[in-house]
Coordinates of C-alpha atoms in Angstrom, one line a residue:
M134 CA 5.2 101.9 -2.8
V135 CA 7.8 103.3 -5.2
L136 CA 11.4 102.3 -4.6
E137 CA 13.2 105.6 -5.2
A138 CA 16.5 107.4 -4.6
T139 CA 16.1 111.2 -4.3
M140 CA 18.5 114.1 -4.4
I141 CA 17.1 117.4 -3.0
C142 CA 18.8 120.6 -4.2
I143 CA 18.2 123.5 -1.8
D144 CA 18.6 127.2 -2.6
N145 CA 20.9 128.9 0.0
S146 CA 21.6 132.1 -1.9
E147 CA 21.4 135.6 -0.5
W148 CA 17.7 135.7 -1.6
M149 CA 16.8 133.3 1.1
R150 CA 17.2 136.0 3.8
N151 CA 13.9 137.6 2.7
G152 CA 11.0 137.4 5.0
D153 CA 8.1 137.2 2.5
Y154 CA 7.6 133.5 3.6
A155 CA 7.2 133.0 7.4
P156 CA 9.5 133.0 9.2
S157 CA 11.9 133.4 6.3
R158 CA 12.4 131.9 2.8
F159 CA 15.2 129.6 4.0
Q160 CA 13.4 128.4 7.1
S161 CA 10.2 127.8 5.2
Q162 CA 12.3 125.9 2.5
A163 CA 14.0 123.9 5.3
D164 CA 10.6 122.8 6.7
A165 CA 9.5 121.7 3.3
V166 CA 12.8 119.7 2.8
N167 CA 12.3 118.0 6.1
L168 CA 8.7 117.1 5.2
I169 CA 9.6 115.6 1.9
S170 CA 12.6 113.7 3.3
G171 CA 10.3 112.1 6.0
A172 CA 7.7 111.2 3.4
K173 CA 10.2 109.6 1.1
T174 CA 12.0 107.5 3.8
Q175 CA 8.7 106.3 5.3
S176 CA 7.0 105.4 2.1
N177 CA 9.5 102.6 1.6
P178 CA 12.2 101.3 4.0
E179 CA 14.7 101.1 1.2
N180 CA 14.2 104.6 -0.1
T181 CA 17.2 107.0 0.2
V182 CA 17.4 110.8 0.2
G183 CA 20.4 113.1 -0.3
I184 CA 20.9 116.8 0.2
L185 CA 23.1 119.3 -1.7
T186 CA 23.3 123.1 -1.8
M187 CA 23.3 125.2 -5.0
A188 CA 24.8 128.5 -3.8
G189 CA 27.5 129.7 -1.4
R190 CA 31.1 128.9 -2.3
G191 CA 29.8 126.4 -4.8
V192 CA 27.6 123.3 -5.1
R193 CA 28.2 121.1 -2.1
V194 CA 26.8 117.7 -1.2
L195 CA 25.7 117.7 2.4
T196 CA 24.8 114.0 2.5
T197 CA 24.7 111.3 -0.1
P198 CA 21.5 109.3 -0.6
T199 CA 20.8 107.6 2.8
T200 CA 17.9 106.0 4.7
D201 CA 18.9 107.8 8.0
L202 CA 16.4 110.5 8.4
G203 CA 18.2 111.9 11.4
K204 CA 21.3 112.4 9.3
I205 CA 19.3 114.2 6.7
L206 CA 17.7 116.6 9.2
A207 CA 21.0 117.3 11.0
C208 CA 22.8 118.4 7.8
M209 CA 20.3 121.2 7.3
H210 CA 21.6 123.0 10.4
D211 CA 25.1 123.6 8.9
V212 CA 23.9 125.4 5.7
E213 CA 25.4 128.9 5.2
M214 CA 23.6 131.4 3.0
G215 CA 25.4 133.5 0.4
G216 CA 26.2 133.9 -3.3
E217 CA 23.9 133.0 -6.2
M218 CA 22.1 129.8 -7.2
N219 CA 23.9 127.6 -9.8
M220 CA 21.0 125.4 -10.9
T221 CA 22.6 123.6 -13.9
A222 CA 25.7 122.6 -12.0
A223 CA 23.6 121.4 -9.0
I224 CA 21.4 119.2 -11.3
Q225 CA 24.4 117.6 -13.0
I226 CA 26.1 116.8 -9.6
A227 CA 22.8 115.4 -8.2
Q228 CA 22.5 113.2 -11.3
L229 CA 26.1 112.0 -10.7
A230 CA 25.3 111.2 -7.1
L231 CA 22.2 109.2 -8.1
K232 CA 24.2 107.3 -10.7
H233 CA 26.5 105.9 -7.9
R234 CA 23.6 104.8 -5.7
Q235 CA 24.0 101.4 -4.1
N236 CA 20.7 99.9 -5.1
K237 CA 20.4 100.0 -8.8
N238 CA 16.7 99.0 -8.7
Q239 CA 15.8 102.4 -7.2
Q240 CA 14.2 105.0 -9.5
Q241 CA 16.0 108.3 -9.7
R242 CA 14.5 111.7 -8.8
I243 CA 15.8 115.2 -8.3
I244 CA 13.8 117.9 -6.5
V245 CA 15.0 121.5 -7.0
F246 CA 13.9 124.4 -4.7
A247 CA 14.3 127.6 -6.7
G248 CA 13.8 130.7 -4.6
S249 CA 16.0 133.1 -6.5
P250 CA 16.2 134.3 -10.1
V251 CA 17.4 131.8 -12.8
Q252 CA 20.6 133.1 -14.5
Y253 CA 20.8 130.5 -17.3
D254 CA 19.0 130.8 -20.6
K255 CA 16.2 128.6 -21.8
K256 CA 18.2 126.5 -24.2
M257 CA 20.8 125.5 -21.6
L258 CA 18.0 124.4 -19.3
E259 CA 16.3 122.4 -22.1
M260 CA 19.6 120.6 -22.7
I261 CA 19.9 119.7 -19.1
G262 CA 16.3 118.4 -19.1
K263 CA 17.0 116.1 -22.1
K264 CA 20.0 114.7 -20.5
L265 CA 17.9 113.8 -17.4
K266 CA 15.3 112.2 -19.6
K267 CA 17.9 110.1 -21.4
N268 CA 19.2 108.8 -18.0
N269 CA 15.7 108.1 -16.7
V270 CA 15.9 110.7 -14.0
S271 CA 12.7 112.4 -13.0
L272 CA 12.7 116.1 -12.0
D273 CA 10.5 118.1 -9.7
V274 CA 10.9 121.9 -9.4
V275 CA 9.4 124.0 -6.5
S276 CA 9.4 127.7 -7.6
F277 CA 8.9 130.3 -5.0
G278 CA 10.2 133.8 -4.1
E279 CA 11.3 135.9 -7.0
E280 CA 9.0 135.4 -10.0
E281 CA 10.4 137.4 -12.7
D282 CA 9.0 137.4 -16.2
E283 CA 11.3 134.7 -17.6
K284 CA 11.7 132.5 -14.6
P285 CA 8.4 130.6 -14.9
E286 CA 9.0 130.1 -18.6
K287 CA 12.5 128.8 -18.2
L288 CA 11.4 126.3 -15.5
E289 CA 8.5 125.1 -17.6
A290 CA 10.9 124.5 -20.5
L291 CA 13.2 122.5 -18.2
I292 CA 10.3 120.3 -16.9
A293 CA 9.0 119.7 -20.5
A294 CA 12.4 118.5 -21.6
A295 CA 12.8 116.1 -18.7
N296 CA 9.3 114.8 -18.5
T297 CA 8.6 111.2 -19.4
N298 CA 5.0 109.8 -18.9
D299 CA 4.2 112.6 -16.5
S300 CA 7.0 111.7 -14.1
S301 CA 8.2 115.3 -13.7
H302 CA 6.3 118.2 -12.0
I303 CA 6.6 121.9 -11.3
V304 CA 4.9 123.8 -8.5
H305 CA 4.7 127.6 -8.2
I306 CA 4.2 128.9 -4.7
P307 CA 3.5 132.7 -4.4
P308 CA 4.2 134.6 -1.2
G309 CA 1.4 134.5 1.3
P310 CA 0.3 133.2 4.7
N311 CA 0.6 129.6 3.7
A312 CA 3.9 127.9 4.3
I313 CA 5.7 126.1 1.5
S314 CA 5.3 122.7 3.2
D315 CA 1.5 123.3 3.5
V316 CA 1.2 123.8 -0.2
L317 CA 3.4 120.9 -1.2
I318 CA 1.3 118.4 0.8
S319 CA -1.4 118.4 -1.9
T320 CA 0.9 118.4 -4.9
P321 CA 2.5 115.6 -6.9
V322 CA 5.9 116.8 -5.8
F323 CA 5.1 115.5 -2.3
N324 CA 2.7 112.7 -3.1
G325 CA 4.7 111.2 -5.8
D326 CA 3.3 109.1 -8.7
G327 CA 1.4 106.6 -6.5
G328 CA 0.9 108.6 -3.3
G329 CA -2.2 110.2 -1.8
T330 CA -3.3 112.9 0.6
G331 CA -3.6 110.4 3.4
F332 CA 0.0 109.3 3.1
A333 CA 1.0 113.0 2.8
A334 CA -0.6 113.9 6.1
A335 CA 0.9 110.9 7.8
A336 CA 4.4 111.8 6.5
A337 CA 3.9 115.4 7.5
A338 CA 3.0 114.3 11.0
A339 CA 6.0 112.0 11.1
A340 CA 8.4 114.8 10.0
A341 CA 6.9 117.1 12.6
G342 CA 7.5 114.7 15.4
G343 CA 5.1 111.8 15.2
G344 CA 1.7 113.7 15.3
D345 CA -1.1 112.4 17.5
F346 CA -0.8 108.8 16.5
D347 CA 0.1 106.1 19.0
F348 CA 3.8 105.1 18.7
G349 CA 4.1 107.7 15.9
V350 CA 2.6 105.4 13.3
D351 CA -0.7 106.1 11.5
P352 CA -2.9 102.9 11.5
N353 CA -4.4 103.8 8.2
L354 CA -1.0 104.1 6.6
D355 CA 0.6 100.9 8.1
P356 CA -2.0 98.9 10.0
E357 CA 0.3 95.8 10.5
L358 CA 3.1 97.9 12.1
A359 CA 0.6 99.8 14.3
L360 CA -1.0 96.5 15.4
A361 CA 2.4 94.9 16.1
L362 CA 3.5 97.9 18.2
R363 CA 0.2 97.9 20.1
V364 CA 0.4 94.1 20.9
S365 CA 4.1 94.5 21.9
M366 CA 3.1 97.4 24.3
E367 CA 0.3 95.4 25.8
E368 CA 2.5 92.4 26.3
E369 CA 5.2 94.5 28.0
R370 CA 2.5 96.1 30.2
A371 CA 1.1 92.7 31.2
R372 CA 4.7 91.5 31.9
Q373 CA 5.4 94.5 34.2
E374 CA 2.1 94.0 36.0
A375 CA 2.8 90.3 36.6
A376 CA 6.3 91.1 37.8
A377 CA 4.9 93.7 40.2
K378 CA 2.3 91.3 41.5
R379 CA 4.8 88.5 42.0
A380 CA 7.1 90.9 43.9
A381 CA 4.2 91.9 46.2
E382 CA 3.3 88.3 46.9
E383 CA 6.9 87.4 47.6
S384 CA 7.2 90.3 50.0
S385 CA 4.0 89.3 51.8
T386 CA 5.1 85.7 52.1
Q387 CA 8.5 86.7 53.4
G388 CA 6.8 88.9 56.0
K389 CA 4.6 86.0 57.2
V390 CA 7.5 83.6 57.5
E391 CA 9.5 86.2 59.5
E392 CA 6.5 86.8 61.8
Q393 CA 6.0 83.0 62.4
S394 CA 9.8 82.6 63.0
S395 CA 9.6 85.5 65.5
N396 CA 6.6 83.9 67.3
S397 CA 8.3 80.5 67.5
Q398 CA 11.4 82.1 68.9
D399 CA 9.4 84.0 71.5
A400 CA 7.6 80.7 72.5
T401 CA 10.9 78.9 72.8
M402 CA 12.3 81.6 75.0
V403 CA 9.2 81.5 77.3
D404 CA 9.5 77.7 77.5
N405 CA 13.2 77.9 78.4
A406 CA 12.4 80.5 81.0
N407 CA 9.7 78.3 82.5
D408 CA 12.1 75.4 82.6
R409 CA 14.7 77.4 84.3
T410 CA 12.2 78.7 86.8
A411 CA 11.0 75.1 87.5
E412 CA 14.5 73.9 87.9
A413 CA 15.3 76.8 90.3
T414 CA 12.1 76.3 92.4
G415 CA 11.8 72.5 92.1
D416 CA 8.6 70.7 91.3
A417 CA 8.7 68.4 94.4
T418 CA 8.0 69.7 97.9
P419 CA 10.6 69.4 100.7
M420 CA 8.4 67.0 102.6
D421 CA 8.4 64.5 99.7
E422 CA 12.2 64.7 99.4
V423 CA 12.5 64.0 103.2
N424 CA 10.1 61.1 103.1
A425 CA 12.0 59.6 100.1
L426 CA 15.3 59.9 101.9
L427 CA 14.0 58.4 105.1
Q428 CA 12.5 55.4 103.2
Q429 CA 15.7 54.9 101.3
A430 CA 17.8 54.9 104.5
I431 CA 15.4 52.5 106.3
A432 CA 15.4 50.1 103.3
L433 CA 19.1 50.0 103.2
S434 CA 19.3 49.3 106.9
M435 CA 16.8 46.4 106.6
Q436 CA 18.2 44.6 103.6
T437 CA 19.5 41.5 105.5
P438 CA 16.6 39.0 106.1
G439 CA 16.4 37.0 109.4
S440 CA 16.6 33.6 107.8
E441 CA 20.1 34.1 106.3
P442 CA 22.1 33.3 109.4
S443 CA 20.7 29.8 109.6
V444 CA 21.5 29.2 106.0
R445 CA 25.0 30.5 106.5
D446 CA 25.3 28.4 109.5
V447 CA 24.5 25.3 107.5
D448 CA 27.0 26.3 104.8
M449 CA 29.7 26.9 107.4
S450 CA 29.2 23.6 109.1
E451 CA 29.5 21.8 105.8
A452 CA 32.6 23.7 104.7
S453 CA 34.5 23.4 108.0
S454 CA 35.6 19.9 107.4
D455 CA 36.9 20.6 103.9
D456 CA 38.6 23.9 104.1
Q457 CA 39.8 25.5 107.3
E458 CA 40.3 28.9 105.6
L459 CA 36.8 28.9 104.2
A460 CA 35.5 28.1 107.6
I461 CA 37.4 31.1 109.1
A462 CA 36.0 33.3 106.4
L463 CA 32.4 32.2 107.0
Q464 CA 32.9 32.7 110.7
M465 CA 34.0 36.2 110.1
S466 CA 31.0 36.8 107.9
M467 CA 28.7 35.5 110.7
S468 CA 30.3 38.0 113.1
E469 CA 29.6 40.8 110.6
S470 CA 25.9 39.6 110.3
A471 CA 25.7 39.7 114.1
K472 CA 27.0 43.3 114.1
D473 CA 24.3 44.2 111.4
A474 CA 21.7 42.5 113.6
S475 CA 22.9 44.6 116.6
N476 CA 22.8 47.7 114.4
E477 CA 19.3 46.8 113.4
T478 CA 18.4 46.4 117.0
D479 CA 19.9 49.8 117.7
M480 CA 17.9 51.3 114.8
S481 CA 14.7 49.8 116.3
K482 CA 15.6 51.4 119.6
V483 CA 16.1 54.7 117.9
L484 CA 12.7 54.5 116.2
E485 CA 11.1 53.6 119.5
D486 CA 12.5 56.8 121.0
E487 CA 9.9 59.4 120.0
S488 CA 11.5 62.3 121.7
F489 CA 14.8 61.7 119.8
L490 CA 13.1 61.3 116.5
S491 CA 11.1 64.6 117.1
T492 CA 14.4 66.4 117.9
V493 CA 16.0 65.0 114.7
L494 CA 13.1 65.9 112.5
A495 CA 12.8 69.4 114.0
S496 CA 16.5 70.0 113.0
L497 CA 15.8 69.2 109.4
P498 CA 15.0 72.3 107.2
G499 CA 11.4 72.5 106.1
V500 CA 10.2 69.5 108.2
D501 CA 7.4 69.8 110.7
P502 CA 7.4 67.0 113.3
N503 CA 3.7 67.7 114.0
D504 CA 2.8 67.2 110.3
P505 CA 0.2 64.3 110.1
A506 CA 2.1 62.8 107.2
V507 CA 5.4 62.7 109.2
K508 CA 3.6 61.1 112.2
D509 CA 2.0 58.4 110.0
L510 CA 5.4 57.7 108.4
L511 CA 7.0 57.3 111.9
A512 CA 4.2 55.1 113.1
S513 CA 4.5 52.8 110.1
L514 CA 8.3 52.6 110.6
Q515 CA 7.9 51.8 114.3
G516 CA 5.3 49.1 113.3
Q517 CA 7.7 47.6 110.8
S518 CA 10.5 47.6 113.5
S519 CA 8.3 45.8 116.0
E520 CA 7.2 43.2 113.5
S521 CA 10.9 42.5 112.6
K522 CA 11.8 42.2 116.2
E523 CA 9.0 39.7 116.9
K524 CA 10.0 37.6 113.9
N525 CA 13.6 37.6 115.1
N526 CA 12.4 36.5 118.6
D527 CA 10.2 33.8 117.2
G528 CA 12.9 32.4 115.0
E529 CA 15.5 32.0 117.8
K530 CA 15.4 28.9 119.9
P531 CA 17.4 28.1 123.0
P532 CA 20.3 25.6 122.6
N533 CA 18.5 23.0 124.8
D534 CA 15.6 22.6 122.4
E535 CA 17.9 21.7 119.5
K536 CA 19.2 18.8 121.5

């Protein structure tokens, strides 16, 4: 790939308003300029292209040599048509612009679009050509539009004076159905010294908006770039698919967790309701509660065994001689035990009175005196009372026997 700095001189004279080239001379020339600019900038990343006008109010540089293709294409929209073409002044200014290029390793080239008559004589053009050759500047001329008798001869003399090792070229494009850019694709002006038709087609497609190639890059022209772009696109697509799959899995997992949490909350609420219902209704029956209360009351009333009075009597007799106050206390305790015994006797009498017990049980809520369980409980209590009475009677002896 040739490293090159190029200045393109466009013809914006009044002759460019003619319509012998579709859609007009100027528009057809502008398409060709865009095509060449795209080809030059894409053939080498360091290639630069500049644009200047040869007519109007004078020679005017639209953009100095730059690698920004967008800047080059944008400057073509501000061109105004008028006046006559000043080719010699345009070539000299283009040479000066190339002389001040930033990269001195770039080769220098000037491309002139001549679509109007040439006003200068042959000797002047030959002198300009020799100056270009002396400064190692290549020159390409695209002749179209007005082809007077002397114009081809003058341009041929200019190219002959500037040519070195076949580095300069001229192309004559007569009016017809073919656009200027279509004709230039197959000429050395477009292909350059080392180019080919394949590169020309790729550059034309790029200048037209990318063509039909993926990512706007022809694999035949730059296979490494095309492969890198394809791999990058596949990696990005795979990354997006993985991210979408991960998001779907996270959403599904979150939904399951929320469902399980909702189910557990529902189960807890049901259990709490059941507990409150059980507390309100009660798990034990009223009969069991009544039986438990009766047994507890009877057990409390029968806690004092029958053998304790004798033991206390012994203790009282032993302590009476030592401490009179202790004896009095023991005597009072014995009187309380006697009262308990009388109460126990009264309790036994109450248990023996069946009619009284039936009346008491009937007054209790939820208790049926005729229930077999209640009758069995009363029978057992009466049996225990009779046994306790017999034991008390057997344990007491008359005072005469003790003597």
